[in-house]
Amino acid sequence: MKKKLETLIQKSVEALINQEVIPSASYTFSIERTRDPQHGDYATNAAMLLAKPAKMNPRQLAEKLVAALPQDSAITKVDIAGPGFINFYMDSSSQFDIVKRIHELGPEFGRSQVGAGKKVQVEFVSANPTGPLHVGHGRGAAYGSAVADLLEATGFDVHREYYVNDAGRQMDILATSIWLRYLEECGEAVRFPDNGYRGEYVGDIARDLFRQVRDDYRRPIDLVLENIPADEIQGGDKEAHIDALIAKAKALLGVAAYRDVFNAGLNNILEDIRNDLREFGVDYQCWFSEQQLMDDGSVEQALARLQASGHLYQKDGATWFASSNLGDEKDRVVRRENGQYTYFASDIAYHMNKLDRGFEQIIDIWGADHHGYIPRVKAAIQALGADASKLKVLLVQFATLYRGEEKVQMSTRSGEFVTLRQLRDEVGKDAARFFYVMRRSEQHMDFDLQLATSKTNENPVFYVQYAHARVCSVFRQLVEKGLTRDIPSGMAHLQLLSEEHELGLMSTLERYPEVLERAALTHEPHQLILYLRELANDFHTYYNAHQFLVEDDNLRNARLNLIAAVRQVLANGLKLLNINTPEAM
RNA sequence: GCCCCGAUAGCUCAGUAGGAUAGAGCGGUCCCCUCCUAAGGGACAGGUCGGCGGUUCGAAUCCGCCUUGGGGCACCA
């Protein structure tokens, strides 16, 4: 319809060019669905945009444009309004088709092929396996899976991935923390390091370990603390302190035993994260191990490639990547003076791997605090010979947690944080997902636990779910009242749906595919939420204004078909967001 | 200091390629169940769109400067 109008207006413009009213050139103008029904169904700003080249006032030009407009049966009326808008009123007989289309397509309604099978990878959450997921990760999980699901619904070939940072110092700190808790369990008088992981789960893992190996990994605490520099609270450096403890753990335990403690932590926590996400409705095609990149030589290969293309150099005993030539603000170390690769080195290898797997678009979803990291990764992609625009980094701002008025401080290390699992237990999966995705991802978000956990809270997810349940309820009432429903008859009498509420509802239904496509392409799932709230609102208003189960068979059947279409679209949207569609509440 | 993201109703936020009178939810005041779940609906009140310039027929939206909140600037991950 929009396209049709566009060609009609284009013809009109060409006519005026031929009459030399407007200088010859190609002009772009917009055609929009109007917000206010008083402005017809569609409007164009063509007259206002062409007023200047035509050296005429917009309203006069609009009149000429309208006069030159070819006749078309779909247009019932054309108006000139405001500063020079041309408003189009369309023939209403076609608007009923939407009810039929939704009925025919069912769950498929709204899905499309705009993605044309393009291979897209979406990497999200990728939290370090050093502790359970907290509510900050939850936002990334909800947002990332919504983006992936939207892309899939619009025809992209989507691959969801979690990058597991199972190598590196943080994991050693975890392993050492577990070992120290284990020593406590054995009866040693341990002083826990300031920089260790203090969460309860560390103790849990340690106790499990103790049950399995008893005293096998026990070493006298005096021996452990021998030659360890002072901790922060003792006036020393907490980093040096913990590093020395890690080294000592490795030395006293030996490779195999240390590995055992390390894996106890990794496997335990990873399993927990996996279950957590699965229960949250988030599934991955791949859990990608950083350690594997180290083990299979990918990191070396990646660096060799950068070396070969002249992007690496040595300085101060370290190996540097000359990223500042490629848009980064400074060069970055990839291999430390001590011979160890940096986290960035494995990330280069990881992105090389992504490129090699043939993804046409790579989407990384990160916490907003990592934004400074973007230029160097883009630089790496360029240095590897690919187009930096293949990588799209989407940032998710923190969800600031409140308990009533009080802000909840969160730190994984200190162990004072609210986990995603706790959140789910308190507010449920549906409310959690809905809340997280309701806001634009780059917007800071206040998540008041007390409000979200309150039973009496007016949770917006209920509002949408309730609309769905209400439709179901009407169909139950239909049976109870001994009335019948005839779908074909309803379709044949859709023109009886002439109430303002009904026409508005149909036009809202018609927008769903556009909303879905737009939400997917802009990576903005909140647009879908907004739409669902609007649709629910339209329905509730209609519900209050009119009776559906009326005596008149034809009208009743038509109305039932309309509300069935509403239910279908609500269900399609909610399912896409992995939110339940209750039949009764 | 440099970089990123914000600043819109009392609060939390939308605002679709610059468009017509800036919207919603919550909170406030008032109204609507002899009727398909009132977990609903309707009405009213509430705004210098952080500020000042600029671009133009037209700016919350684009550009510049400023104020202000958060975040980031490692041989940590």
XYZ file of C-alpha atoms (C1' of nucleotides) in Angstrom:
662
model
C 0.000 0.000 0.000
C 2.776 2.323 0.980
C 4.741 1.399 -2.126
C 1.708 2.036 -4.302
C 1.299 5.522 -2.881
C 4.944 6.172 -3.416
C 4.750 5.455 -7.133
C 1.594 7.536 -7.461
C 3.196 10.526 -5.823
C 6.325 10.004 -7.851
C 4.218 10.207 -11.005
C 2.623 13.370 -9.792
C 6.042 14.904 -9.143
C 7.186 13.925 -12.616
C 4.125 15.566 -14.097
C 4.988 18.817 -12.351
C 8.551 18.549 -13.558
C 7.227 18.262 -17.103
C 5.112 21.347 -16.510
C 8.302 23.041 -15.295
C 6.759 23.851 -11.955
C 9.620 22.050 -10.238
C 13.202 21.915 -11.524
C 14.191 18.525 -12.836
C 15.959 16.386 -10.242
C 15.300 13.320 -8.168
C 13.639 14.068 -4.881
C 13.159 11.970 -1.788
C 10.126 12.392 0.386
C 8.565 10.249 3.064
C 5.241 8.497 3.309
C 4.117 7.679 6.803
C 1.243 6.003 8.454
C -0.472 8.807 10.306
C -0.645 8.888 14.078
C -3.914 10.737 14.210
C -6.898 9.306 12.263
C -7.941 12.902 11.579
C -4.992 12.998 9.209
C -6.232 10.097 7.145
C -4.353 6.836 6.777
C -1.118 7.929 5.169
C 0.608 11.272 4.788
C 3.457 12.615 2.725
C 5.670 15.624 3.266
C 6.515 15.857 -0.461
C 5.008 19.311 -0.925
C 7.010 20.775 1.942
C 10.246 19.294 0.739
C 9.696 20.448 -2.833
C 8.461 23.903 -1.887
C 11.907 25.386 -1.848
C 13.142 24.185 -5.261
C 9.745 25.111 -6.684
C 9.903 28.532 -5.053
C 6.300 28.194 -3.981
C 4.571 28.004 -0.673
C 4.003 24.389 0.386
C 0.220 24.446 0.413
C 0.007 25.822 -3.120
C 2.422 23.200 -4.323
C 0.437 20.535 -2.504
C -2.644 21.547 -4.491
C -0.744 21.164 -7.744
C 0.587 17.784 -6.628
C -2.877 16.573 -5.755
C -4.235 17.806 -9.075
C -1.528 15.886 -10.897
C -2.081 12.729 -8.893
C -3.285 9.789 -11.022
C -6.679 8.359 -10.136
C -6.652 5.189 -8.069
C -9.519 3.226 -6.635
C -7.693 2.510 -3.400
C -7.682 6.184 -2.493
C -11.027 7.518 -1.366
C -10.009 11.013 -0.361
C -7.006 13.328 -0.446
C -6.595 16.307 1.863
C -4.112 19.081 2.274
C -3.511 19.947 5.886
C -1.241 21.714 8.318
C 1.874 23.279 6.829
C 1.461 21.309 3.602
C 0.952 17.660 4.395
C -0.967 15.654 1.853
C -3.215 13.186 3.652
C -4.551 10.084 1.991
C -7.683 8.250 3.015
C -7.678 4.683 1.821
C -10.531 2.428 0.859
C -11.381 0.463 3.992
C -12.453 -2.809 2.389
C -8.904 -4.154 2.423
C -8.298 -3.574 6.125
C -10.347 -6.612 7.127
C -7.925 -8.898 5.340
C -5.561 -8.696 8.289
C -7.868 -10.883 10.385
C -7.890 -13.541 7.686
C -4.161 -13.321 7.170
C -3.413 -13.812 10.860
C -5.803 -16.742 10.976
C -4.123 -18.389 7.991
C -0.531 -17.799 9.065
C -1.012 -18.449 12.772
C 2.345 -18.702 14.558
C 4.078 -17.705 11.335
C 2.386 -14.328 11.196
C 4.999 -11.593 11.529
C 7.946 -13.765 10.664
C 9.798 -12.813 7.518
C 12.783 -13.510 5.333
C 14.414 -10.076 5.282
C 17.509 -11.686 6.757
C 17.729 -13.917 3.683
C 19.616 -16.617 5.521
C 22.554 -14.374 6.318
C 24.910 -16.073 8.764
C 25.026 -14.116 11.995
C 26.782 -14.980 15.191
C 25.573 -13.535 18.449
C 27.912 -13.871 21.394
C 26.477 -12.816 24.724
C 26.765 -13.107 28.494
C 30.224 -14.753 28.369
C 30.660 -14.036 32.065
C 33.826 -15.383 33.675
C 33.117 -18.743 35.278
C 34.324 -17.480 38.632
C 30.917 -17.353 40.252
C 27.186 -17.562 39.627
C 25.540 -15.155 37.210
C 24.231 -12.037 38.863
C 21.473 -9.674 37.853
C 23.818 -7.676 35.640
C 24.496 -10.756 33.536
C 20.778 -11.384 33.502
C 20.208 -8.270 31.478
C 22.780 -9.349 28.920
C 21.198 -12.782 28.781
C 17.682 -11.465 28.269
C 18.775 -8.862 25.762
C 21.146 -11.116 23.848
C 18.695 -13.952 23.494
C 15.952 -11.536 22.451
C 18.195 -10.050 19.753
C 19.131 -13.523 18.540
C 15.523 -14.716 18.536
C 14.358 -11.620 16.679
C 17.014 -12.100 14.030
C 16.005 -15.705 13.639
C 12.337 -14.730 13.285
C 13.258 -12.361 10.476
C 15.156 -14.903 8.447
C 18.744 -14.734 9.647
C 20.777 -17.866 10.213
C 21.637 -17.273 13.863
C 24.398 -18.901 15.877
C 24.369 -18.203 19.628
C 27.604 -18.523 21.491
C 29.033 -18.152 24.999
C 32.752 -17.465 25.280
C 34.089 -19.214 28.353
C 37.042 -17.421 29.922
C 38.437 -20.580 31.456
C 42.050 -19.466 31.232
C 43.841 -16.676 32.955
C 44.533 -15.204 36.308
C 40.962 -14.779 37.541
C 40.495 -18.527 37.279
C 43.705 -19.086 39.242
C 42.423 -16.763 41.917
C 39.247 -18.809 42.048
C 41.148 -22.094 42.277
C 43.310 -20.713 45.051
C 40.277 -19.375 46.899
C 38.693 -22.818 46.745
C 41.861 -24.455 47.986
C 42.107 -22.093 50.953
C 38.498 -22.794 51.896
C 39.278 -26.468 51.542
C 42.202 -26.068 53.951
C 39.803 -24.430 56.401
C 37.561 -27.429 56.018
C 40.555 -29.627 56.831
C 41.053 -27.648 60.022
C 43.848 -25.287 59.040
C 43.704 -21.754 60.464
C 43.478 -19.905 57.185
C 43.532 -16.146 56.810
C 41.487 -15.505 53.666
C 43.131 -13.095 51.185
C 41.540 -9.693 50.568
C 41.478 -10.323 46.867
C 40.095 -13.865 47.005
C 36.577 -14.860 45.961
C 34.518 -14.709 49.113
C 31.173 -15.969 47.857
C 29.478 -18.826 49.680
C 29.630 -20.988 46.593
C 33.426 -21.123 47.024
C 32.965 -22.799 50.378
C 30.396 -25.161 48.888
C 32.774 -26.277 46.192
C 35.557 -26.647 48.769
C 33.373 -28.836 50.968
C 32.489 -31.029 47.984
C 36.156 -31.328 47.201
C 36.924 -32.246 50.799
C 34.297 -34.978 50.733
C 35.957 -36.457 47.665
C 39.647 -36.211 48.443
C 39.621 -35.915 52.260
C 43.071 -34.735 53.393
C 44.896 -35.489 50.141
C 45.357 -31.843 49.149
C 45.976 -30.611 52.695
C 49.212 -28.723 53.291
C 50.250 -27.079 56.590
C 49.192 -23.426 56.633
C 52.618 -22.325 57.844
C 54.108 -23.822 54.728
C 51.479 -22.151 52.550
C 52.169 -18.730 54.043
C 55.940 -19.049 53.981
C 57.509 -16.171 52.055
C 54.132 -14.741 51.057
C 54.183 -10.922 50.934
C 51.762 -9.009 53.136
C 48.148 -8.584 52.071
C 46.562 -5.188 51.590
C 44.996 -4.954 55.009
C 48.374 -5.825 56.490
C 49.905 -2.894 54.646
C 51.002 -4.798 51.554
C 49.824 -5.209 47.968
C 46.808 -7.464 47.557
C 47.720 -8.356 43.970
C 51.242 -9.451 44.915
C 49.813 -11.338 47.865
C 47.307 -13.343 45.844
C 49.769 -13.986 43.014
C 52.215 -15.417 45.518
C 49.486 -17.610 46.965
C 48.616 -18.896 43.494
C 52.250 -19.728 42.834
C 52.466 -21.436 46.197
C 49.337 -23.465 45.554
C 50.740 -24.681 42.267
C 54.090 -25.512 43.861
C 52.702 -27.334 46.898
C 49.974 -29.224 45.058
C 51.800 -30.110 41.880
C 50.321 -29.935 38.396
C 47.760 -32.734 38.648
C 46.313 -31.838 42.039
C 46.203 -28.132 41.238
C 44.418 -28.951 38.013
C 41.935 -30.996 39.987
C 41.120 -28.113 42.310
C 40.958 -25.755 39.359
C 38.571 -28.011 37.448
C 36.408 -28.536 40.501
C 35.779 -24.804 40.429
C 35.414 -24.448 36.684
C 33.123 -27.415 36.105
C 30.961 -26.657 39.070
C 30.405 -23.047 38.182
C 30.020 -23.627 34.465
C 27.399 -26.257 35.113
C 25.599 -23.834 37.359
C 25.685 -21.112 34.705
C 24.442 -23.508 32.047
C 21.474 -24.599 34.123
C 20.751 -21.072 35.152
C 20.585 -19.856 31.570
C 18.633 -22.850 30.364
C 16.017 -22.217 33.030
C 15.969 -18.578 31.972
C 15.122 -19.677 28.450
C 18.540 -19.032 26.960
C 20.101 -21.707 24.779
C 23.398 -21.674 22.974
C 24.660 -23.520 19.929
C 28.176 -23.392 21.308
C 30.131 -22.854 24.512
C 33.512 -21.761 23.282
C 36.539 -22.373 25.493
C 39.336 -19.830 25.744
C 41.657 -22.526 27.031
C 41.106 -24.445 23.816
C 42.449 -21.482 21.843
C 45.581 -21.678 23.952
C 45.882 -25.439 23.679
C 45.323 -25.861 19.962
C 47.756 -23.143 18.985
C 45.131 -20.695 17.748
C 46.595 -17.859 19.755
C 50.037 -18.433 18.299
C 48.566 -18.690 14.821
C 46.678 -15.449 15.215
C 49.769 -13.644 16.395
C 51.788 -15.205 13.586
C 49.308 -13.753 11.145
C 49.618 -10.320 12.665
C 53.396 -10.714 12.676
C 53.400 -11.658 8.995
C 51.357 -8.611 8.070
C 53.693 -6.407 10.086
C 51.354 -5.432 12.891
C 53.510 -6.660 15.774
C 56.684 -5.300 17.359
C 58.834 -5.866 20.438
C 59.299 -3.293 23.162
C 60.415 -3.554 26.800
C 60.547 -7.318 26.488
C 56.874 -7.549 25.529
C 55.149 -8.102 22.190
C 52.891 -5.271 21.085
C 50.078 -5.019 18.547
C 50.277 -1.716 16.666
C 46.560 -1.062 16.990
C 46.996 2.714 17.065
C 47.551 2.584 13.294
C 44.060 1.154 12.972
C 42.021 3.545 15.031
C 42.870 2.527 18.570
C 44.186 5.212 20.886
C 47.324 3.316 21.795
C 49.178 0.104 21.051
C 48.361 -2.983 23.088
C 50.454 -5.719 24.634
C 49.595 -9.202 23.415
C 52.410 -11.080 25.067
C 53.803 -10.011 28.400
C 57.378 -9.665 29.461
C 56.973 -12.950 31.362
C 55.983 -14.746 28.158
C 52.296 -15.058 29.009
C 49.658 -14.056 26.509
C 47.264 -11.320 27.535
C 43.527 -11.734 27.519
C 43.493 -9.579 24.406
C 45.708 -12.094 22.569
C 43.171 -14.862 23.022
C 40.435 -12.477 22.046
C 42.223 -11.784 18.781
C 42.418 -15.519 18.223
C 38.759 -15.897 19.098
C 37.692 -13.270 16.590
C 39.950 -14.792 13.962
C 38.158 -18.046 14.629
C 34.785 -16.338 14.223
C 35.885 -14.890 10.888
C 37.222 -18.240 9.730
C 33.896 -19.863 10.478
C 32.373 -17.672 7.807
C 29.949 -15.502 9.741
C 28.811 -12.581 7.637
C 28.024 -10.604 10.709
C 29.489 -10.943 14.171
C 27.538 -9.446 17.033
C 29.246 -9.162 20.406
C 27.122 -8.108 23.327
C 29.175 -6.628 26.135
C 28.676 -4.763 29.332
C 28.962 -1.033 28.762
C 32.100 -0.885 30.890
C 33.938 -2.672 28.079
C 33.241 -0.036 25.465
C 36.864 1.110 25.494
C 37.751 -2.333 24.235
C 35.906 -1.960 20.926
C 38.553 -0.070 18.921
C 41.261 -2.607 19.630
C 39.128 -5.584 18.618
C 38.056 -3.775 15.449
C 41.727 -3.030 14.826
C 42.515 -6.711 15.223
C 39.826 -7.668 12.730
C 41.246 -5.242 10.205
C 44.769 -6.455 10.824
C 43.544 -9.975 10.138
C 42.430 -8.732 6.756
C 38.693 -8.485 7.312
C 36.291 -5.581 7.233
C 35.858 -4.074 10.693
C 32.185 -3.459 9.996
C 31.615 -7.213 10.174
C 31.800 -6.803 13.914
C 28.933 -5.063 15.618
C 29.318 -4.525 19.335
C 26.130 -3.922 21.256
C 26.534 -2.529 24.737
C 24.295 -3.258 27.651
C 24.283 -0.760 30.484
C 24.255 -1.910 34.065
C 21.064 -2.637 35.829
C 21.347 -0.775 39.092
C 19.675 -2.775 41.758
C 17.559 -1.213 44.454
C 15.987 -2.668 47.509
C 13.335 -0.085 48.090
C 15.195 3.199 48.400
C 18.500 1.561 49.071
C 20.968 0.849 46.329
C 22.407 -2.652 46.505
C 26.153 -2.704 46.090
C 27.454 -5.499 43.957
C 30.851 -7.055 43.675
C 31.497 -10.604 42.593
C 34.650 -10.718 44.642
C 33.102 -9.643 47.911
C 30.250 -12.076 47.403
C 27.618 -9.434 48.062
C 25.472 -9.685 44.986
C 22.049 -10.780 43.971
C 22.198 -13.691 41.596
C 20.116 -14.159 38.501
C 18.758 -17.314 40.108
C 17.585 -15.385 43.159
C 15.918 -12.874 40.899
C 14.165 -15.618 38.964
C 13.025 -17.291 42.170
C 11.613 -14.015 43.416
C 9.965 -12.487 40.378
C 9.779 -15.407 37.976
C 11.212 -15.876 34.523
C 8.488 -13.971 32.732
C 8.701 -10.812 34.791
C 12.497 -10.865 34.782
C 12.741 -11.205 31.003
C 10.060 -8.649 30.402
C 11.618 -6.092 32.736
C 15.097 -6.524 31.327
C 14.010 -6.157 27.732
C 11.499 -3.406 28.359
C 14.188 -0.718 28.339
C 16.600 0.251 25.629
C 19.772 -1.696 26.267
C 22.041 1.338 26.290
C 19.881 2.988 28.898
C 20.809 2.727 32.548
C 18.169 0.776 34.307
C 16.855 0.848 37.843
C 15.640 -2.533 38.940
C 13.847 -2.212 42.228
C 13.695 -5.686 43.719
C 11.103 -4.758 46.251
C 8.840 -3.429 43.533
C 9.456 -6.354 41.214
C 9.073 -8.944 43.955
C 6.017 -7.385 45.511
C 2.965 -9.557 45.021
C 0.714 -6.559 44.712
C 2.989 -4.898 42.202
C 1.367 -3.904 38.941
C 3.759 -5.751 36.758
C 3.497 -4.749 33.079
C 4.069 -8.322 31.983
C 0.799 -9.265 33.652
C -0.957 -6.603 31.680
C 0.009 -8.217 28.387
C -0.455 -11.769 29.627
C -3.822 -10.829 31.035
C -4.992 -9.641 27.620
C -4.101 -13.072 26.278
C -5.839 -14.840 29.147
C -8.902 -12.658 28.712
C -9.359 -13.748 25.112
C -9.092 -17.361 26.238
C -11.641 -16.654 28.910
C -14.097 -15.289 26.371
C -13.883 -18.520 24.412
C -14.545 -20.495 27.580
C -17.575 -18.326 28.270
C -18.775 -18.952 24.745
C -19.044 -22.644 25.520
C -20.578 -22.082 28.924
C -23.278 -19.883 27.477
C -24.106 -22.541 24.916
C -23.234 -20.252 22.018
C -21.370 -21.402 18.942
C -18.554 -20.077 16.853
C -18.404 -20.299 13.084
C -15.049 -19.149 11.764
C -15.871 -19.003 8.007
C -19.059 -17.130 8.740
C -17.122 -14.678 10.895
C -14.654 -14.110 8.064
C -17.526 -13.492 5.691
C -18.934 -10.806 7.983
C -15.816 -8.914 8.954
C -17.246 -5.748 7.448
C -19.571 -5.622 10.466
C -16.527 -4.611 12.500
C -17.064 -0.920 12.037
C -16.625 0.368 15.574
C -13.769 2.766 16.147
C -12.167 0.322 18.592
C -12.314 -2.454 16.036
C -10.807 -0.453 13.215
C -8.061 0.745 15.524
C -7.338 -2.777 16.677
C -7.026 -4.030 13.108
C -4.621 -1.293 12.215
C -2.529 -2.143 15.271
C -2.520 -5.819 14.279
C -1.376 -4.893 10.814
C 1.702 -3.172 12.206
C 3.092 -6.277 13.909
C 5.307 -7.509 11.043
C 6.814 -4.039 10.595
C 7.500 -3.770 14.314
C 9.172 -7.159 14.363
C 11.363 -6.376 11.399
C 12.377 -3.034 12.770
C 13.095 -4.420 16.237
C 15.297 -7.099 14.678
C 17.237 -4.885 12.311
C 17.907 -2.209 14.925
C 18.567 -4.796 17.639
C 15.938 -3.170 19.810
C 13.683 -5.780 21.377
C 12.093 -3.118 23.567
C 10.165 -1.997 20.485
C 8.383 -5.323 20.505
C 7.522 -4.964 24.185
C 6.136 -1.503 23.603
C 4.046 -2.819 20.765
C 2.652 -5.677 22.827
C 1.671 -3.277 25.578
C -0.072 -1.114 23.025
C -1.906 -4.040 21.508
C -2.937 -5.248 24.969
C -4.154 -1.765 25.771
C -6.218 -1.584 22.572
C -7.734 -4.913 23.421
C -8.589 -4.056 27.037
C -10.245 -0.853 25.880
C -12.264 -2.741 23.291
C -13.197 -5.341 25.887
C -14.607 -2.699 28.188
C -16.442 -0.887 25.438
C -18.151 -3.761 23.659
C -19.654 -7.137 24.297
C -18.251 -9.930 22.163
C -20.723 -12.680 22.981
C -23.693 -10.999 21.381
C -26.928 -12.546 20.105
C -26.315 -11.590 16.491
C -24.486 -14.625 15.073
C -22.742 -12.754 12.287
C -21.454 -9.971 14.493
C -20.436 -12.416 17.217
C -18.470 -14.566 14.798
C -16.747 -11.552 13.293
C -15.785 -10.224 16.714
C -14.546 -13.605 17.869
C -12.347 -13.843 14.803
C -10.924 -10.435 15.580
C -10.081 -11.240 19.184
C -8.669 -14.605 18.119
C -6.315 -12.642 15.870
C -5.361 -10.446 18.824
C -4.587 -13.527 20.882
C -2.497 -14.963 18.069
C -0.351 -11.863 17.748
C 0.071 -11.513 21.522
C 1.138 -15.150 21.653
C 3.552 -14.764 18.741
C 5.214 -11.781 20.379
C 5.385 -13.262 23.862
C 6.723 -16.595 22.639
C 9.389 -14.802 20.691
C 10.486 -13.187 23.936
C 10.260 -16.518 25.724
C 7.476 -15.342 27.966
C 4.553 -17.584 28.839
C 1.081 -17.126 27.405
C -1.299 -18.144 30.188
C -4.829 -19.165 29.248
C -6.154 -18.161 32.623
C -4.864 -15.967 35.409
C 42.651 15.521 30.244
C 40.609 12.179 26.324
C 36.594 8.678 24.836
C 31.504 6.366 25.329
C 26.298 6.511 27.096
C 22.562 9.434 29.366
C 19.556 14.248 30.840
C 11.844 14.360 28.179
C 5.450 14.924 33.478
C 6.302 14.070 40.862
C 8.801 8.760 39.649
C 10.342 4.980 35.733
C 10.721 5.496 30.667
C 8.933 5.690 24.980
C 9.295 9.006 21.081
C 9.646 5.208 14.821
C 14.391 8.518 8.312
C 13.774 16.082 11.237
C 6.974 16.626 10.774
C 0.979 18.344 12.441
C -1.530 19.537 19.509
C 5.666 15.700 22.726
C 3.257 10.022 24.584
C 2.698 5.618 28.087
C 2.969 3.179 32.910
C 3.171 4.191 38.106
C 1.734 7.972 41.686
C -2.527 12.074 42.443
C -8.023 13.594 41.909
C -12.754 11.881 39.996
C -15.901 8.284 37.454
C -17.357 3.016 35.374
C -18.995 -4.133 37.294
C -27.769 -6.537 37.420
C -22.561 -7.084 31.846
C -17.368 -12.054 28.476
C -11.910 -12.224 35.178
C -12.200 -4.461 37.984
C -4.953 -8.153 37.462
C -9.625 -3.930 33.436
C -11.555 0.798 31.296
C -12.653 6.240 30.981
C -11.727 11.472 32.399
C -8.825 15.415 34.649
C -4.334 17.556 36.575
C 0.858 17.455 35.642
C 6.210 19.677 30.443
C 11.088 26.369 29.447
C 12.057 18.053 25.992
C 19.314 20.170 30.960
C 21.046 25.471 28.964
C 22.650 28.848 24.888
C 23.527 29.458 19.816
C 23.204 27.385 14.637
C 21.143 24.553 10.206
C 15.394 25.009 7.819
C 9.248 25.750 5.753
C 9.581 22.857 10.603
C 14.278 20.496 15.802
C 13.115 16.399 21.717
C 15.437 14.527 17.069
C 20.920 17.158 13.094
C 25.687 20.542 14.241
C 28.750 23.561 17.900
C 29.658 25.262 22.917
C 28.339 24.760 28.049
C 26.083 22.411 32.671
C 25.300 17.742 34.902
C 24.920 12.043 36.073
C 27.172 7.236 35.038
C 31.069 4.421 32.818
C 35.896 3.641 30.494
C 41.060 5.008 29.671
C 46.597 -2.021 32.464
C 52.162 -6.267 30.483
C 43.398 -7.436 34.856
C 39.808 -10.315 32.591
